[in-house]
Amino acid sequence: MNNIYWNGLRSFLAVAEHGSFTLASDETGLSKASLSQQVSQLEEQLDVQLLFRTTRKLRLTEIGERYYEMCRTGVKQIEDASDLASQATDSLTGPIRMNAVGGLIGEELIAPLVIEYQHANPGIEVKLDFSSIREDLLETDYDLVLRMGDLEDSTLIARKLHTITTRYVASPSFVSAHSKIRHPSDLKGLPFISGSVQEWIFTRGQERIVVQAEKGFQ
């Protein structure tokens, strides 16, 4: 429904309800000329005459009466729905299904923030699932997910929350027990402990080395 159609419909309803362009003008704040033009444009789009007009009186055509009754009901429902939606934003209620990374970040950072949010908004029920699986938001019931790394699907709406610096460390005994590590590629084949991150990525300039963490101990 374009603006011309919608404006014409509202003007027609006002004129039909008050039975006069003058009274409709007083009610809507639009000039009689604007009301008349908008109703004429509506009739042109519908290709039907809704009003009989003379210099002294106005009345609805037969199809105009039926159109008025149906549209009045429809517009009332739209207005009621708009009021309902506006009221819903005044107080937050309902469930939020969230999937987030687990481990230390999930337990120490995300969970306390979710609890604090629920205390501030008791009408909200956050259903939080910790998982490192990259869920497809279009295929699951999750409302939002929190992930680390680059966004693979550029069509999703995302917001950067924080930057985390990752460090890879080794004990002196581990270093002395194995060959010297001069390059990230030297890590391949070595035993190591990893968490939920399945890839260790090292970059320098244009060089990018990926070490698959699933080969170590998790």
PDB file of C-alpha atoms in Angstrom:
ATOM      1  CA  MET A   1       0.000   0.000   0.000  1.00  0.00           C
ATOM      2  CA  ASN A   2       1.703   3.217  -1.189  1.00  0.00           C
ATOM      3  CA  ASN A   3       1.386   6.620   0.471  1.00  0.00           C
ATOM      4  CA  ILE A   4      -1.043   7.954  -2.116  1.00  0.00           C
ATOM      5  CA  TYR A   5      -3.400   5.034  -1.539  1.00  0.00           C
ATOM      6  CA  TRP A   6      -3.091   5.221   2.249  1.00  0.00           C
ATOM      7  CA  ASN A   7      -3.579   8.989   2.394  1.00  0.00           C
ATOM      8  CA  GLY A   8      -6.555   8.739   0.084  1.00  0.00           C
ATOM      9  CA  LEU A   9      -8.074   5.996   2.198  1.00  0.00           C
ATOM     10  CA  ARG A  10      -7.725   7.986   5.419  1.00  0.00           C
ATOM     11  CA  SER A  11      -9.186  11.079   3.762  1.00  0.00           C
ATOM     12  CA  PHE A  12     -12.087   9.085   2.321  1.00  0.00           C
ATOM     13  CA  LEU A  13     -12.888   7.574   5.714  1.00  0.00           C
ATOM     14  CA  ALA A  14     -12.858  11.006   7.349  1.00  0.00           C
ATOM     15  CA  VAL A  15     -15.143  12.483   4.688  1.00  0.00           C
ATOM     16  CA  ALA A  16     -17.500   9.500   4.759  1.00  0.00           C
ATOM     17  CA  GLU A  17     -17.684   9.513   8.562  1.00  0.00           C
ATOM     18  CA  HIS A  18     -18.466  13.245   8.820  1.00  0.00           C
ATOM     19  CA  GLY A  19     -20.487  13.476   5.623  1.00  0.00           C
ATOM     20  CA  SER A  20     -18.748  16.682   4.662  1.00  0.00           C
ATOM     21  CA  PHE A  21     -15.385  17.865   3.376  1.00  0.00           C
ATOM     22  CA  THR A  22     -15.668  20.878   5.684  1.00  0.00           C
ATOM     23  CA  LEU A  23     -16.173  18.814   8.852  1.00  0.00           C
ATOM     24  CA  ALA A  24     -13.505  16.325   7.744  1.00  0.00           C
ATOM     25  CA  SER A  25     -11.125  19.242   7.210  1.00  0.00           C
ATOM     26  CA  ASP A  26     -11.773  20.506  10.744  1.00  0.00           C
ATOM     27  CA  GLU A  27     -11.159  16.999  12.129  1.00  0.00           C
ATOM     28  CA  THR A  28      -8.009  16.127  10.186  1.00  0.00           C
ATOM     29  CA  GLY A  29      -6.427  19.560   9.852  1.00  0.00           C
ATOM     30  CA  LEU A  30      -6.165  19.097   6.066  1.00  0.00           C
ATOM     31  CA  SER A  31      -7.621  21.604   3.667  1.00  0.00           C
ATOM     32  CA  LYS A  32     -10.787  20.743   1.771  1.00  0.00           C
ATOM     33  CA  ALA A  33      -8.796  20.925  -1.455  1.00  0.00           C
ATOM     34  CA  SER A  34      -6.253  18.363  -0.172  1.00  0.00           C
ATOM     35  CA  LEU A  35      -8.988  16.021   1.017  1.00  0.00           C
ATOM     36  CA  SER A  36     -10.791  16.256  -2.304  1.00  0.00           C
ATOM     37  CA  GLN A  37      -7.598  15.632  -4.263  1.00  0.00           C
ATOM     38  CA  GLN A  38      -6.619  12.617  -2.175  1.00  0.00           C
ATOM     39  CA  VAL A  39     -10.092  11.064  -2.445  1.00  0.00           C
ATOM     40  CA  SER A  40     -10.048  11.641  -6.222  1.00  0.00           C
ATOM     41  CA  GLN A  41      -6.648   9.940  -6.479  1.00  0.00           C
ATOM     42  CA  LEU A  42      -8.006   6.999  -4.486  1.00  0.00           C
ATOM     43  CA  GLU A  43     -10.994   6.691  -6.812  1.00  0.00           C
ATOM     44  CA  GLU A  44      -8.634   6.853  -9.779  1.00  0.00           C
ATOM     45  CA  GLN A  45      -6.479   4.049  -8.412  1.00  0.00           C
ATOM     46  CA  LEU A  46      -9.529   1.908  -7.603  1.00  0.00           C
ATOM     47  CA  ASP A  47     -11.170   2.852 -10.903  1.00  0.00           C
ATOM     48  CA  VAL A  48     -14.507   3.345  -9.139  1.00  0.00           C
ATOM     49  CA  GLN A  49     -16.606   6.261  -7.882  1.00  0.00           C
ATOM     50  CA  LEU A  50     -16.923   6.308  -4.103  1.00  0.00           C
ATOM     51  CA  LEU A  51     -18.710   9.643  -3.606  1.00  0.00           C
ATOM     52  CA  PHE A  52     -21.462  11.638  -5.284  1.00  0.00           C
ATOM     53  CA  ARG A  53     -20.428  15.285  -4.977  1.00  0.00           C
ATOM     54  CA  THR A  54     -22.369  18.468  -5.637  1.00  0.00           C
ATOM     55  CA  THR A  55     -21.746  22.025  -4.526  1.00  0.00           C
ATOM     56  CA  ARG A  56     -24.319  21.592  -1.759  1.00  0.00           C
ATOM     57  CA  LYS A  57     -24.199  17.991  -0.592  1.00  0.00           C
ATOM     58  CA  LEU A  58     -22.261  14.743  -0.599  1.00  0.00           C
ATOM     59  CA  ARG A  59     -23.237  11.106  -0.306  1.00  0.00           C
ATOM     60  CA  LEU A  60     -21.630   7.712  -0.759  1.00  0.00           C
ATOM     61  CA  THR A  61     -22.222   5.568  -3.783  1.00  0.00           C
ATOM     62  CA  GLU A  62     -23.404   2.021  -3.196  1.00  0.00           C
ATOM     63  CA  ILE A  63     -19.911   0.634  -3.628  1.00  0.00           C
ATOM     64  CA  GLY A  64     -18.612   3.559  -1.561  1.00  0.00           C
ATOM     65  CA  GLU A  65     -20.786   2.517   1.376  1.00  0.00           C
ATOM     66  CA  ARG A  66     -19.547  -1.064   1.247  1.00  0.00           C
ATOM     67  CA  TYR A  67     -15.950   0.081   0.804  1.00  0.00           C
ATOM     68  CA  TYR A  68     -16.308   2.431   3.782  1.00  0.00           C
ATOM     69  CA  GLU A  69     -17.636  -0.274   6.112  1.00  0.00           C
ATOM     70  CA  MET A  70     -14.907  -2.755   5.225  1.00  0.00           C
ATOM     71  CA  CYS A  71     -12.069  -0.228   5.327  1.00  0.00           C
ATOM     72  CA  ARG A  72     -13.264   1.298   8.608  1.00  0.00           C
ATOM     73  CA  THR A  73     -13.021  -2.112  10.244  1.00  0.00           C
ATOM     74  CA  GLY A  74      -9.628  -2.831   8.682  1.00  0.00           C
ATOM     75  CA  VAL A  75      -8.106   0.508   9.664  1.00  0.00           C
ATOM     76  CA  LYS A  76      -9.414   0.112  13.212  1.00  0.00           C
ATOM     77  CA  GLN A  77      -7.665  -3.262  13.435  1.00  0.00           C
ATOM     78  CA  ILE A  78      -4.428  -1.755  12.130  1.00  0.00           C
ATOM     79  CA  GLU A  79      -4.610   1.058  14.670  1.00  0.00           C
ATOM     80  CA  ASP A  80      -5.296  -1.420  17.484  1.00  0.00           C
ATOM     81  CA  ALA A  81      -2.347  -3.536  16.363  1.00  0.00           C
ATOM     82  CA  SER A  82      -0.092  -0.457  16.300  1.00  0.00           C
ATOM     83  CA  ASP A  83      -1.184   0.467  19.827  1.00  0.00           C
ATOM     84  CA  LEU A  84      -0.452  -3.079  20.975  1.00  0.00           C
ATOM     85  CA  ALA A  85       3.022  -3.004  19.448  1.00  0.00           C
ATOM     86  CA  SER A  86       3.759   0.381  21.037  1.00  0.00           C
ATOM     87  CA  GLN A  87       2.666  -0.851  24.451  1.00  0.00           C
ATOM     88  CA  ALA A  88       4.891  -3.912  24.108  1.00  0.00           C
ATOM     89  CA  THR A  89       7.981  -1.689  23.867  1.00  0.00           C
ATOM     90  CA  ASP A  90       7.147   0.021  27.149  1.00  0.00           C
ATOM     91  CA  SER A  91       7.834  -3.140  29.150  1.00  0.00           C
ATOM     92  CA  LEU A  92      10.090  -5.906  27.895  1.00  0.00           C
ATOM     93  CA  THR A  93       8.577  -9.368  28.203  1.00  0.00           C
ATOM     94  CA  GLY A  94       9.020 -12.777  26.655  1.00  0.00           C
ATOM     95  CA  PRO A  95      11.812 -15.263  25.974  1.00  0.00           C
ATOM     96  CA  ILE A  96      15.166 -14.619  24.321  1.00  0.00           C
ATOM     97  CA  ARG A  97      16.944 -17.680  22.936  1.00  0.00           C
ATOM     98  CA  MET A  98      20.684 -17.080  22.965  1.00  0.00           C
ATOM     99  CA  ASN A  99      23.626 -19.243  21.933  1.00  0.00           C
ATOM    100  CA  ALA A 100      27.097 -18.212  23.079  1.00  0.00           C
ATOM    101  CA  VAL A 101      30.636 -19.462  23.405  1.00  0.00           C
ATOM    102  CA  GLY A 102      31.224 -21.359  26.619  1.00  0.00           C
ATOM    103  CA  GLY A 103      34.292 -21.993  28.710  1.00  0.00           C
ATOM    104  CA  LEU A 104      35.836 -19.234  30.790  1.00  0.00           C
ATOM    105  CA  ILE A 105      34.312 -16.452  28.684  1.00  0.00           C
ATOM    106  CA  GLY A 106      30.826 -17.932  28.968  1.00  0.00           C
ATOM    107  CA  GLU A 107      31.009 -18.597  32.689  1.00  0.00           C
ATOM    108  CA  GLU A 108      32.939 -15.542  33.855  1.00  0.00           C
ATOM    109  CA  LEU A 109      31.718 -12.868  31.437  1.00  0.00           C
ATOM    110  CA  ILE A 110      28.505 -13.761  29.606  1.00  0.00           C
ATOM    111  CA  ALA A 111      26.560 -15.555  32.360  1.00  0.00           C
ATOM    112  CA  PRO A 112      26.929 -12.716  34.939  1.00  0.00           C
ATOM    113  CA  LEU A 113      25.814 -10.159  32.335  1.00  0.00           C
ATOM    114  CA  VAL A 114      22.758 -12.259  31.465  1.00  0.00           C
ATOM    115  CA  ILE A 115      21.833 -12.603  35.143  1.00  0.00           C
ATOM    116  CA  GLU A 116      22.212  -8.846  35.647  1.00  0.00           C
ATOM    117  CA  TYR A 117      20.025  -8.207  32.596  1.00  0.00           C
ATOM    118  CA  GLN A 118      17.302 -10.518  33.860  1.00  0.00           C
ATOM    119  CA  HIS A 119      17.300  -8.825  37.262  1.00  0.00           C
ATOM    120  CA  ALA A 120      16.787  -5.468  35.526  1.00  0.00           C
ATOM    121  CA  ASN A 121      14.102  -6.937  33.227  1.00  0.00           C
ATOM    122  CA  PRO A 122      12.161  -9.579  35.209  1.00  0.00           C
ATOM    123  CA  GLY A 123       9.694 -10.040  32.353  1.00  0.00           C
ATOM    124  CA  ILE A 124      12.456 -11.395  30.116  1.00  0.00           C
ATOM    125  CA  GLU A 125      13.462 -15.058  30.220  1.00  0.00           C
ATOM    126  CA  VAL A 126      16.883 -15.638  28.663  1.00  0.00           C
ATOM    127  CA  LYS A 127      17.405 -19.213  27.511  1.00  0.00           C
ATOM    128  CA  LEU A 128      21.190 -19.400  27.261  1.00  0.00           C
ATOM    129  CA  ASP A 129      22.947 -22.281  25.552  1.00  0.00           C
ATOM    130  CA  PHE A 130      26.738 -22.568  25.658  1.00  0.00           C
ATOM    131  CA  SER A 131      28.102 -24.143  22.509  1.00  0.00           C
ATOM    132  CA  SER A 132      30.989 -23.612  20.112  1.00  0.00           C
ATOM    133  CA  ILE A 133      28.972 -24.851  17.150  1.00  0.00           C
ATOM    134  CA  ARG A 134      28.378 -22.083  14.623  1.00  0.00           C
ATOM    135  CA  GLU A 135      24.600 -22.131  14.522  1.00  0.00           C
ATOM    136  CA  ASP A 136      22.723 -20.992  11.420  1.00  0.00           C
ATOM    137  CA  LEU A 137      20.342 -18.312  12.694  1.00  0.00           C
ATOM    138  CA  LEU A 138      17.996 -18.882   9.785  1.00  0.00           C
ATOM    139  CA  GLU A 139      17.734 -22.595  10.505  1.00  0.00           C
ATOM    140  CA  THR A 140      17.513 -22.544  14.317  1.00  0.00           C
ATOM    141  CA  ASP A 141      15.251 -20.964  16.930  1.00  0.00           C
ATOM    142  CA  TYR A 142      17.998 -18.747  18.368  1.00  0.00           C
ATOM    143  CA  ASP A 143      17.286 -15.016  18.471  1.00  0.00           C
ATOM    144  CA  LEU A 144      20.956 -14.122  18.755  1.00  0.00           C
ATOM    145  CA  VAL A 145      24.363 -15.740  19.040  1.00  0.00           C
ATOM    146  CA  LEU A 146      27.652 -14.538  20.463  1.00  0.00           C
ATOM    147  CA  ARG A 147      30.758 -15.742  18.687  1.00  0.00           C
ATOM    148  CA  MET A 148      34.471 -15.065  18.415  1.00  0.00           C
ATOM    149  CA  GLY A 149      36.181 -14.436  15.116  1.00  0.00           C
ATOM    150  CA  ASP A 150      35.156 -13.125  11.730  1.00  0.00           C
ATOM    151  CA  LEU A 151      31.532 -13.066  10.578  1.00  0.00           C
ATOM    152  CA  GLU A 152      31.161 -15.659   7.842  1.00  0.00           C
ATOM    153  CA  ASP A 153      27.686 -14.612   6.618  1.00  0.00           C
ATOM    154  CA  SER A 154      27.750 -10.907   5.688  1.00  0.00           C
ATOM    155  CA  THR A 155      23.933 -10.800   5.421  1.00  0.00           C
ATOM    156  CA  LEU A 156      23.549 -11.136   9.198  1.00  0.00           C
ATOM    157  CA  ILE A 157      23.303  -8.113  11.476  1.00  0.00           C
ATOM    158  CA  ALA A 158      26.298  -8.124  13.810  1.00  0.00           C
ATOM    159  CA  ARG A 159      27.841  -5.822  16.386  1.00  0.00           C
ATOM    160  CA  LYS A 160      31.377  -5.971  17.688  1.00  0.00           C
ATOM    161  CA  LEU A 161      31.368  -6.259  21.477  1.00  0.00           C
ATOM    162  CA  HIS A 162      34.989  -6.621  22.457  1.00  0.00           C
ATOM    163  CA  THR A 163      38.481  -7.405  21.233  1.00  0.00           C
ATOM    164  CA  ILE A 164      40.263 -10.344  22.860  1.00  0.00           C
ATOM    165  CA  THR A 165      43.996 -10.917  22.532  1.00  0.00           C
ATOM    166  CA  THR A 166      44.980 -14.578  22.243  1.00  0.00           C
ATOM    167  CA  ARG A 167      48.336 -15.876  23.458  1.00  0.00           C
ATOM    168  CA  TYR A 168      49.903 -19.255  22.904  1.00  0.00           C
ATOM    169  CA  VAL A 169      52.227 -20.302  25.712  1.00  0.00           C
ATOM    170  CA  ALA A 170      54.474 -23.223  26.553  1.00  0.00           C
ATOM    171  CA  SER A 171      56.327 -24.234  29.708  1.00  0.00           C
ATOM    172  CA  PRO A 172      60.153 -24.258  29.792  1.00  0.00           C
ATOM    173  CA  SER A 173      60.121 -28.043  30.199  1.00  0.00           C
ATOM    174  CA  PHE A 174      57.952 -28.433  27.084  1.00  0.00           C
ATOM    175  CA  VAL A 175      60.268 -26.202  25.057  1.00  0.00           C
ATOM    176  CA  SER A 176      63.372 -28.091  26.188  1.00  0.00           C
ATOM    177  CA  ALA A 177      61.776 -31.473  25.462  1.00  0.00           C
ATOM    178  CA  HIS A 178      60.946 -30.709  21.840  1.00  0.00           C
ATOM    179  CA  SER A 179      62.558 -29.214  18.823  1.00  0.00           C
ATOM    180  CA  LYS A 180      62.969 -25.454  18.817  1.00  0.00           C
ATOM    181  CA  ILE A 181      59.900 -23.553  17.687  1.00  0.00           C
ATOM    182  CA  ARG A 182      61.006 -20.844  15.292  1.00  0.00           C
ATOM    183  CA  HIS A 183      57.875 -20.626  13.137  1.00  0.00           C
ATOM    184  CA  PRO A 184      54.157 -21.407  13.677  1.00  0.00           C
ATOM    185  CA  SER A 185      54.482 -24.263  11.201  1.00  0.00           C
ATOM    186  CA  ASP A 186      56.834 -25.951  13.702  1.00  0.00           C
ATOM    187  CA  LEU A 187      53.803 -26.459  15.996  1.00  0.00           C
ATOM    188  CA  LYS A 188      52.274 -28.950  13.624  1.00  0.00           C
ATOM    189  CA  GLY A 189      52.579 -32.449  15.012  1.00  0.00           C
ATOM    190  CA  LEU A 190      53.371 -31.300  18.561  1.00  0.00           C
ATOM    191  CA  PRO A 191      51.090 -32.272  21.468  1.00  0.00           C
ATOM    192  CA  PHE A 192      49.226 -29.306  22.923  1.00  0.00           C
ATOM    193  CA  ILE A 193      46.159 -28.492  24.990  1.00  0.00           C
ATOM    194  CA  SER A 194      43.298 -26.567  23.395  1.00  0.00           C
ATOM    195  CA  GLY A 195      39.865 -25.411  24.452  1.00  0.00           C
ATOM    196  CA  SER A 196      36.859 -24.777  22.253  1.00  0.00           C
ATOM    197  CA  VAL A 197      38.930 -23.035  19.564  1.00  0.00           C
ATOM    198  CA  GLN A 198      39.621 -25.550  16.837  1.00  0.00           C
ATOM    199  CA  GLU A 199      42.087 -23.489  14.833  1.00  0.00           C
ATOM    200  CA  TRP A 200      45.137 -21.561  15.915  1.00  0.00           C
ATOM    201  CA  ILE A 201      45.740 -18.789  13.414  1.00  0.00           C
ATOM    202  CA  PHE A 202      49.038 -16.909  13.106  1.00  0.00           C
ATOM    203  CA  THR A 203      49.462 -13.941  10.783  1.00  0.00           C
ATOM    204  CA  ARG A 204      52.366 -11.674   9.896  1.00  0.00           C
ATOM    205  CA  GLY A 205      51.958  -9.343   6.985  1.00  0.00           C
ATOM    206  CA  GLN A 206      50.551 -11.396   4.116  1.00  0.00           C
ATOM    207  CA  GLU A 207      51.579 -14.718   5.689  1.00  0.00           C
ATOM    208  CA  ARG A 208      48.844 -16.733   7.404  1.00  0.00           C
ATOM    209  CA  ILE A 209      49.444 -20.077   9.123  1.00  0.00           C
ATOM    210  CA  VAL A 210      46.604 -22.243  10.459  1.00  0.00           C
ATOM    211  CA  VAL A 211      47.309 -24.995  12.993  1.00  0.00           C
ATOM    212  CA  GLN A 212      44.463 -27.473  13.548  1.00  0.00           C
ATOM    213  CA  ALA A 213      43.979 -27.717  17.298  1.00  0.00           C
ATOM    214  CA  GLU A 214      41.939 -30.901  17.203  1.00  0.00           C
ATOM    215  CA  LYS A 215      45.131 -32.876  16.758  1.00  0.00           C
ATOM    216  CA  GLY A 216      46.160 -32.086  20.333  1.00  0.00           C
ATOM    217  CA  PHE A 217      44.579 -32.693  23.724  1.00  0.00           C
ATOM    218  CA  GLN A 218      41.267 -30.959  24.498  1.00  0.00           C
TER     219      GLN A 218
END
